[in-house]
CSV table of C-alpha atoms in Angstrom, one decimal:
chain,number,residue,atom,x,y,z
A,389,THR,CA,-1.2,-18.2,-2.4
A,390,VAL,CA,-2.9,-15.5,-1.4
A,391,MET,CA,-0.3,-12.8,0.0
A,392,ASP,CA,-2.6,-11.2,2.5
A,393,GLU,CA,-1.5,-6.8,2.7
A,394,ASP,CA,1.4,-7.0,4.8
A,395,ASP,CA,3.2,-9.2,1.9
A,396,THR,CA,1.8,-7.2,-0.2
A,397,ALA,CA,3.3,-4.1,0.5
A,398,ILE,CA,6.5,-5.8,1.3
A,399,LEU,CA,6.6,-7.3,-2.4
A,400,LEU,CA,5.8,-4.0,-3.7
A,401,GLU,CA,8.7,-2.0,-2.0
A,402,GLN,CA,11.6,-4.3,-2.7
A,403,THR,CA,10.1,-4.1,-6.6
A,404,ALA,CA,10.1,-0.3,-6.5
A,405,ASP,CA,13.6,-0.6,-4.9
A,406,HIS,CA,14.7,-2.9,-7.6
A,407,VAL,CA,13.5,-1.0,-10.7
A,408,LEU,CA,15.2,2.0,-9.7
A,409,ARG,CA,18.2,0.8,-9.3
A,410,GLU,CA,17.5,-0.6,-12.7
A,411,CYS,CA,16.9,2.5,-13.9
A,412,VAL,CA,19.9,4.2,-12.4
A,413,ASN,CA,21.9,0.8,-13.6
A,414,GLU,CA,20.9,1.5,-17.1
A,415,SER,CA,20.5,5.3,-17.5
A,416,ASP,CA,16.9,4.8,-18.2
A,417,PRO,CA,15.2,8.2,-19.8
A,418,ALA,CA,13.0,7.7,-16.3
A,419,LEU,CA,15.2,9.3,-14.3
A,420,VAL,CA,14.4,12.2,-15.0
A,421,LEU,CA,11.7,12.3,-12.7
A,422,LEU,CA,14.1,12.0,-10.0
A,423,ASP,CA,15.3,15.1,-10.9
A,424,GLU,CA,12.2,17.0,-11.2
A,425,TYR,CA,10.7,14.5,-7.5
A,426,PRO,CA,11.6,13.5,-4.1
A,427,VAL,CA,13.0,9.9,-4.4
A,428,ALA,CA,10.5,8.9,-2.1
A,429,ALA,CA,7.6,10.8,-3.9
A,430,VAL,CA,8.7,8.6,-7.3
A,431,ARG,CA,8.5,5.6,-5.3
A,432,ASP,CA,5.8,5.9,-3.9
A,433,VAL,CA,3.7,6.7,-7.5
A,434,LEU,CA,5.3,3.3,-9.2
A,435,ILE,CA,3.9,1.3,-6.0
A,436,ARG,CA,0.1,3.0,-6.2
A,437,PHE,CA,-0.1,2.5,-10.1
A,438,ALA,CA,1.7,-1.5,-9.7
A,439,PRO,CA,-1.2,-3.3,-9.2
A,440,ALA,CA,-3.5,-5.0,-11.8
A,441,SER,CA,-6.7,-2.6,-11.0
A,442,HIS,CA,-4.9,0.6,-11.7
A,443,THR,CA,-5.9,0.4,-15.8
A,444,LEU,CA,-3.5,2.7,-17.4
A,445,PRO,CA,-5.8,5.0,-19.9
A,446,ASP,CA,-4.6,5.5,-23.4
A,447,PRO,CA,-1.8,7.8,-24.1
A,448,LEU,CA,-2.9,11.3,-25.5
A,449,GLU,CA,-0.7,13.0,-27.5
A,450,ASP,CA,-1.0,17.0,-25.8
A,451,TYR,CA,-1.7,16.2,-22.6
A,452,ALA,CA,-1.7,20.2,-21.9
A,453,ALA,CA,-4.2,21.1,-24.4
A,454,PHE,CA,-6.3,18.6,-23.0
A,455,TRP,CA,-5.5,20.3,-19.4
A,456,PHE,CA,-6.4,23.1,-20.3
A,457,ALA,CA,-9.7,22.6,-22.9
A,458,LEU,CA,-10.7,21.0,-19.9
A,459,TRP,CA,-10.5,23.9,-17.4
A,460,SER,CA,-12.0,25.6,-20.3
A,461,GLU,CA,-14.9,23.5,-20.4
A,462,ASN,CA,-15.4,24.1,-16.6
A,463,ALA,CA,-14.8,27.8,-16.3
A,464,ARG,CA,-17.7,28.6,-19.7
A,465,GLY,CA,-19.8,26.3,-17.1
A,466,GLU,CA,-19.7,28.7,-14.4
A,467,LEU,CA,-20.0,31.6,-16.6
A,468,VAL,CA,-22.8,30.5,-17.8
A,469,ARG,CA,-24.6,30.5,-14.6
A,470,PHE,CA,-22.9,33.2,-14.0
A,471,ALA,CA,-24.4,35.4,-16.3
A,472,GLN,CA,-27.7,33.7,-15.7
A,473,ASP,CA,-27.3,34.3,-12.4
A,474,PRO,CA,-30.6,37.4,-11.6
A,475,ASP,CA,-29.6,37.9,-7.8
A,476,PHE,CA,-25.9,39.0,-8.7
A,477,TRP,CA,-26.7,41.7,-11.9
A,478,THR,CA,-29.6,42.9,-9.0
A,479,HIS,CA,-27.2,43.9,-6.9
A,480,ALA,CA,-25.1,44.9,-9.6
A,481,ASP,CA,-27.4,46.9,-11.3
A,482,TRP,CA,-29.1,48.7,-8.4
A,483,GLN,CA,-29.5,52.5,-8.7
A,484,PRO,CA,-30.5,54.5,-4.9
A,485,GLU,CA,-33.7,56.3,-5.3
A,486,ASN,CA,-32.2,59.8,-6.1
A,487,GLY,CA,-29.2,58.9,-7.8
A,488,PHE,CA,-25.7,58.7,-6.5
A,489,PRO,CA,-24.1,61.5,-4.0
A,490,THR,CA,-21.7,63.6,-5.7
A,491,GLY,CA,-19.8,64.4,-2.8
A,492,ASP,CA,-18.1,61.4,-2.3
A,493,ASP,CA,-15.2,60.4,-4.3
A,494,LYS,CA,-13.6,57.4,-3.2
A,495,LEU,CA,-17.4,55.2,-2.9
A,496,LEU,CA,-18.1,56.8,-5.9
A,497,SER,CA,-15.1,55.5,-7.6
A,498,VAL,CA,-16.0,52.2,-6.5
A,499,TRP,CA,-18.7,51.6,-8.3
A,500,ALA,CA,-17.5,53.7,-11.5
A,501,VAL,CA,-14.8,50.7,-11.5
A,502,CYS,CA,-17.4,47.6,-11.0
A,503,SER,CA,-19.5,49.7,-13.1
A,504,SER,CA,-16.6,49.8,-16.5
A,505,ILE,CA,-15.2,45.8,-14.8
A,506,LEU,CA,-19.2,44.6,-15.5
A,507,ALA,CA,-19.8,46.5,-19.0
A,508,GLN,CA,-16.7,44.6,-19.8
A,509,LEU,CA,-17.8,41.0,-18.4
A,510,ARG,CA,-20.8,41.0,-20.0
A,511,LYS,CA,-19.1,41.7,-23.5
A,512,SER,CA,-16.7,39.2,-23.2
A,513,ASP,CA,-16.0,35.5,-23.8
A,514,SER,CA,-13.2,34.5,-23.0
A,515,PRO,CA,-12.9,32.7,-20.2
A,516,ILE,CA,-9.2,33.6,-19.2
A,517,THR,CA,-10.5,37.2,-20.1
A,518,HIS,CA,-13.2,37.0,-17.6
A,519,LEU,CA,-11.4,35.0,-14.9
A,520,GLU,CA,-8.9,38.0,-14.9
A,521,LEU,CA,-11.7,40.6,-14.8
A,522,LEU,CA,-13.7,38.5,-11.8
A,523,LYS,CA,-10.1,38.9,-9.8
A,524,GLN,CA,-10.1,43.1,-10.6
A,525,LEU,CA,-13.8,43.1,-9.3
A,526,ALA,CA,-13.0,41.4,-6.1
A,527,ARG,CA,-9.8,43.2,-5.8
A,528,ASP,CA,-11.3,47.2,-6.2
A,529,ILE,CA,-14.4,46.6,-4.1
A,530,ARG,CA,-13.6,48.5,-1.0
A,531,LEU,CA,-16.1,48.8,1.9
A,532,ASN,CA,-13.5,51.1,4.3
A,533,VAL,CA,-14.9,54.2,2.6
A,534,GLY,CA,-17.8,55.9,2.2
A,535,SER,CA,-19.6,59.4,4.2
A,536,ALA,CA,-23.1,58.7,5.4
A,537,GLY,CA,-23.8,62.6,4.9
A,538,ALA,CA,-22.5,62.4,1.2
A,539,TRP,CA,-25.5,59.5,1.1
A,540,GLY,CA,-27.9,61.1,3.1
A,541,GLY,CA,-27.9,58.5,6.2
A,542,LYS,CA,-26.1,55.2,7.1
A,543,ASP,CA,-28.9,53.6,5.7
A,544,ILE,CA,-28.7,54.1,2.4
A,545,LEU,CA,-24.7,54.3,3.1
A,546,LYS,CA,-25.0,50.5,4.6
A,547,ASP,CA,-27.8,49.7,1.2
A,548,ALA,CA,-25.4,51.0,-1.4
A,549,LYS,CA,-21.9,49.1,0.8
A,550,TYR,CA,-24.1,45.7,1.2
A,551,HIS,CA,-24.4,45.9,-3.2
A,552,LEU,CA,-21.0,45.4,-3.4
A,553,GLU,CA,-20.4,42.9,-0.9
A,554,VAL,CA,-22.7,40.6,-2.8
A,555,MET,CA,-20.2,41.1,-5.7
A,556,ARG,CA,-17.3,40.6,-4.2
A,557,GLU,CA,-18.0,37.9,-3.0
A,558,THR,CA,-19.9,36.2,-6.1
A,559,ALA,CA,-16.6,37.3,-7.8
A,560,ARG,CA,-14.6,35.2,-5.1
A,561,GLY,CA,-16.9,31.9,-5.3
A,562,LEU,CA,-16.6,31.9,-8.7
A,563,ILE,CA,-13.2,33.0,-8.9
A,564,LYS,CA,-13.1,29.9,-6.3
A,565,ALA,CA,-14.8,27.7,-8.7
A,566,ILE,CA,-13.0,28.3,-11.7
A,567,GLY,CA,-9.4,27.9,-11.2
A,568,ASP,CA,-6.1,28.9,-12.2
A,569,PRO,CA,-5.1,27.7,-15.9
A,570,PRO,CA,-2.7,25.3,-16.4
A,571,GLY,CA,0.3,26.9,-16.3
A,572,GLU,CA,4.3,26.8,-16.9
A,573,ASP,CA,4.7,23.8,-13.3
A,574,SER,CA,1.5,22.1,-15.9
A,575,THR,CA,3.2,22.6,-18.7
A,576,ARG,CA,6.6,20.6,-17.5
A,577,ALA,CA,4.0,18.5,-15.7
A,578,ALA,CA,2.5,17.0,-19.0
A,579,GLU,CA,6.2,17.0,-20.7
A,580,LEU,CA,6.4,14.2,-18.1
A,581,ILE,CA,3.9,12.1,-18.2
A,582,PRO,CA,5.0,9.7,-21.0
A,583,LEU,CA,8.4,9.4,-18.7
A,584,TRP,CA,6.1,8.0,-15.7
A,585,ARG,CA,4.0,6.0,-18.1
A,586,HIS,CA,7.3,4.2,-19.0
A,587,ALA,CA,8.7,3.8,-15.1
A,588,VAL,CA,4.4,2.8,-14.6
A,589,GLU,CA,4.5,-0.1,-17.1
A,590,ARG,CA,8.3,-1.2,-15.9
A,591,MET,CA,7.6,-0.5,-12.4
A,592,ARG,CA,3.8,-3.2,-13.8
A,593,ALA,CA,5.9,-6.0,-15.1
A,594,ALA,CA,8.1,-6.6,-12.6
A,595,TYR,CA,5.6,-6.8,-9.4
A,596,ALA,CA,3.8,-9.1,-12.3
A,597,SER,CA,7.0,-11.1,-12.9
A,598,ALA,CA,7.6,-10.9,-9.0
A,599,LYS,CA,4.5,-12.4,-7.9
A,600,ASN,CA,4.7,-15.9,-10.3
A,601,ARG,CA,8.0,-16.0,-9.4
A,602,LEU,CA,6.3,-16.6,-5.9
A,603,SER,CA,3.5,-18.3,-7.5
A,604,ALA,CA,1.0,-15.3,-5.5
A,605,LEU,CA,-1.6,-13.4,-6.6
A,606,ASP,CA,-2.8,-10.4,-4.3
A,607,PHE,CA,-6.0,-8.5,-3.6
A,608,ASP,CA,-6.7,-6.8,-6.6
A,609,ASP,CA,-6.0,-9.9,-8.8
A,610,LEU,CA,-8.4,-12.2,-7.8
A,611,GLU,CA,-10.5,-9.2,-8.8
A,612,HIS,CA,-9.4,-8.6,-11.9
A,613,CYS,CA,-8.5,-12.5,-13.1
A,614,THR,CA,-12.0,-13.3,-12.2
A,615,ARG,CA,-13.4,-10.2,-14.5
A,616,ASP,CA,-10.7,-11.3,-17.5
A,617,LEU,CA,-12.2,-15.6,-16.7
A,618,LEU,CA,-15.4,-14.3,-16.8
A,619,ASP,CA,-14.7,-12.1,-19.9
A,620,THR,CA,-12.5,-14.2,-22.2
A,621,HIS,CA,-14.1,-17.6,-21.3
A,622,ASP,CA,-17.6,-18.1,-22.1
A,623,GLN,CA,-18.3,-21.3,-21.1
A,624,VAL,CA,-17.0,-20.5,-17.7
A,625,ALA,CA,-19.3,-17.0,-17.5
A,626,ALA,CA,-22.5,-19.5,-18.9
A,627,ARG,CA,-21.6,-22.1,-16.3
A,628,TYR,CA,-23.1,-19.2,-14.0
A,629,HIS,CA,-24.8,-16.6,-15.9
A,630,ASN,CA,-28.8,-17.0,-15.1
A,631,ALA,CA,-27.8,-20.2,-14.6
A,632,GLU,CA,-26.1,-21.8,-10.9
A,633,PHE,CA,-27.3,-17.7,-10.2
A,634,GLN,CA,-30.4,-16.7,-11.0
A,635,HIS,CA,-30.6,-14.0,-8.7
A,636,VAL,CA,-27.6,-11.9,-7.2
A,637,MET,CA,-27.3,-9.7,-4.1
A,638,VAL,CA,-25.0,-6.3,-3.7
A,639,ASP,CA,-24.5,-5.2,-0.4
A,640,GLU,CA,-22.8,-1.6,0.8
A,641,PHE,CA,-22.6,-0.9,-3.2
A,642,GLN,CA,-21.4,2.1,-3.3
A,643,ASP,CA,-18.5,1.0,-2.6
A,644,THR,CA,-17.6,-1.2,-5.8
A,645,ASN,CA,-15.5,-0.6,-8.4
A,646,ALA,CA,-15.2,-1.3,-11.9
A,647,ASP,CA,-14.0,-4.3,-11.6
A,648,GLN,CA,-16.6,-5.8,-9.2
A,649,TRP,CA,-18.8,-4.6,-11.8
A,650,ALA,CA,-17.7,-6.0,-14.7
A,651,ILE,CA,-18.1,-9.3,-12.4
A,652,ILE,CA,-21.3,-8.5,-10.8
A,653,THR,CA,-22.3,-8.4,-14.8
A,654,ARG,CA,-21.4,-10.8,-15.8
A,655,LEU,CA,-22.3,-13.5,-13.1
A,656,ALA,CA,-26.1,-11.9,-13.7
A,657,ASP,CA,-28.8,-11.0,-16.1
A,658,VAL,CA,-29.3,-7.2,-16.0
A,659,THR,CA,-31.9,-7.8,-18.6
A,660,ARG,CA,-33.5,-9.9,-16.6
A,661,GLY,CA,-36.1,-8.2,-14.3
A,662,GLY,CA,-35.1,-10.0,-11.1
A,663,SER,CA,-31.8,-10.8,-11.7
A,664,LEU,CA,-30.2,-8.4,-9.4
A,665,PHE,CA,-30.6,-6.2,-5.8
A,666,LEU,CA,-28.5,-3.6,-5.3
A,667,VAL,CA,-28.3,-2.1,-2.1
A,668,GLY,CA,-25.9,1.3,-1.2
A,669,ASP,CA,-26.1,5.0,0.7
A,670,PRO,CA,-24.2,7.4,-1.8
A,671,LYS,CA,-23.6,9.8,1.4
A,672,GLN,CA,-21.7,6.6,2.6
A,673,SER,CA,-19.1,6.5,-0.5
A,674,ILE,CA,-15.8,6.5,1.1
A,675,TYR,CA,-13.5,4.7,-1.6
A,676,ALA,CA,-13.5,6.8,-4.6
A,677,PHE,CA,-9.8,7.0,-4.3
A,678,ARG,CA,-9.2,3.2,-5.4
A,679,GLY,CA,-12.1,3.2,-8.0
A,680,ALA,CA,-15.2,3.0,-6.3
């Protein structure tokens, strides 16, 4: 039988409860997760990753280091674009035609701080140092100071503040794009991933056994098993590939997940012109959360 959504949800919930009870009775190492997270959250994760369509990636030796490397790579990319942004540096290098005035200590101190930070930004190649300097720049640029009389009029004072505001907003946007590096919470989360993996694998095995007892499949199984059938049984794939199915059209292609795409490529000869026709719109893609 093929279970509908309600039957699938009920069996997943029952299996998750059964797995958690077994973990308690057996003092399973995964119980540490229940000290760190609410029981409902752990249960939800087990249910989410139980279906066969959720392929678990190969485990890593050091997740914290991997996350930091990803953060650093993203940060360096953002900083390269920042360093090559001519608009920002035009504002940063701005000076009044007649030079900076001498009678406005407060606003001049803001410019002095900016100049110091920008000089350090130009020399640093550390993403963490860059991030701290950007935070300092965004924090220290204050626009509620300045004397029009000292600057020679309201227009030149407004111009000076405009350049400062552009630098501040650019720094704020860059801080948001880079984000904070992984910290203590991330380190602890990384330590717990092997336990998550253990718990999820236990849940997947229990869910598969429960379906076998019922001689049942869920919707994910239909895709996953079809993919495996075409992958592992050449005579089955040969019946359809460039034979019974010579032309394949896929509508709403933006919603296609990895299993579905694997099935399509087993059925259609993508090396032969005219065998595959795809219709899709990236702007209508709303199923990334389930692998599209």
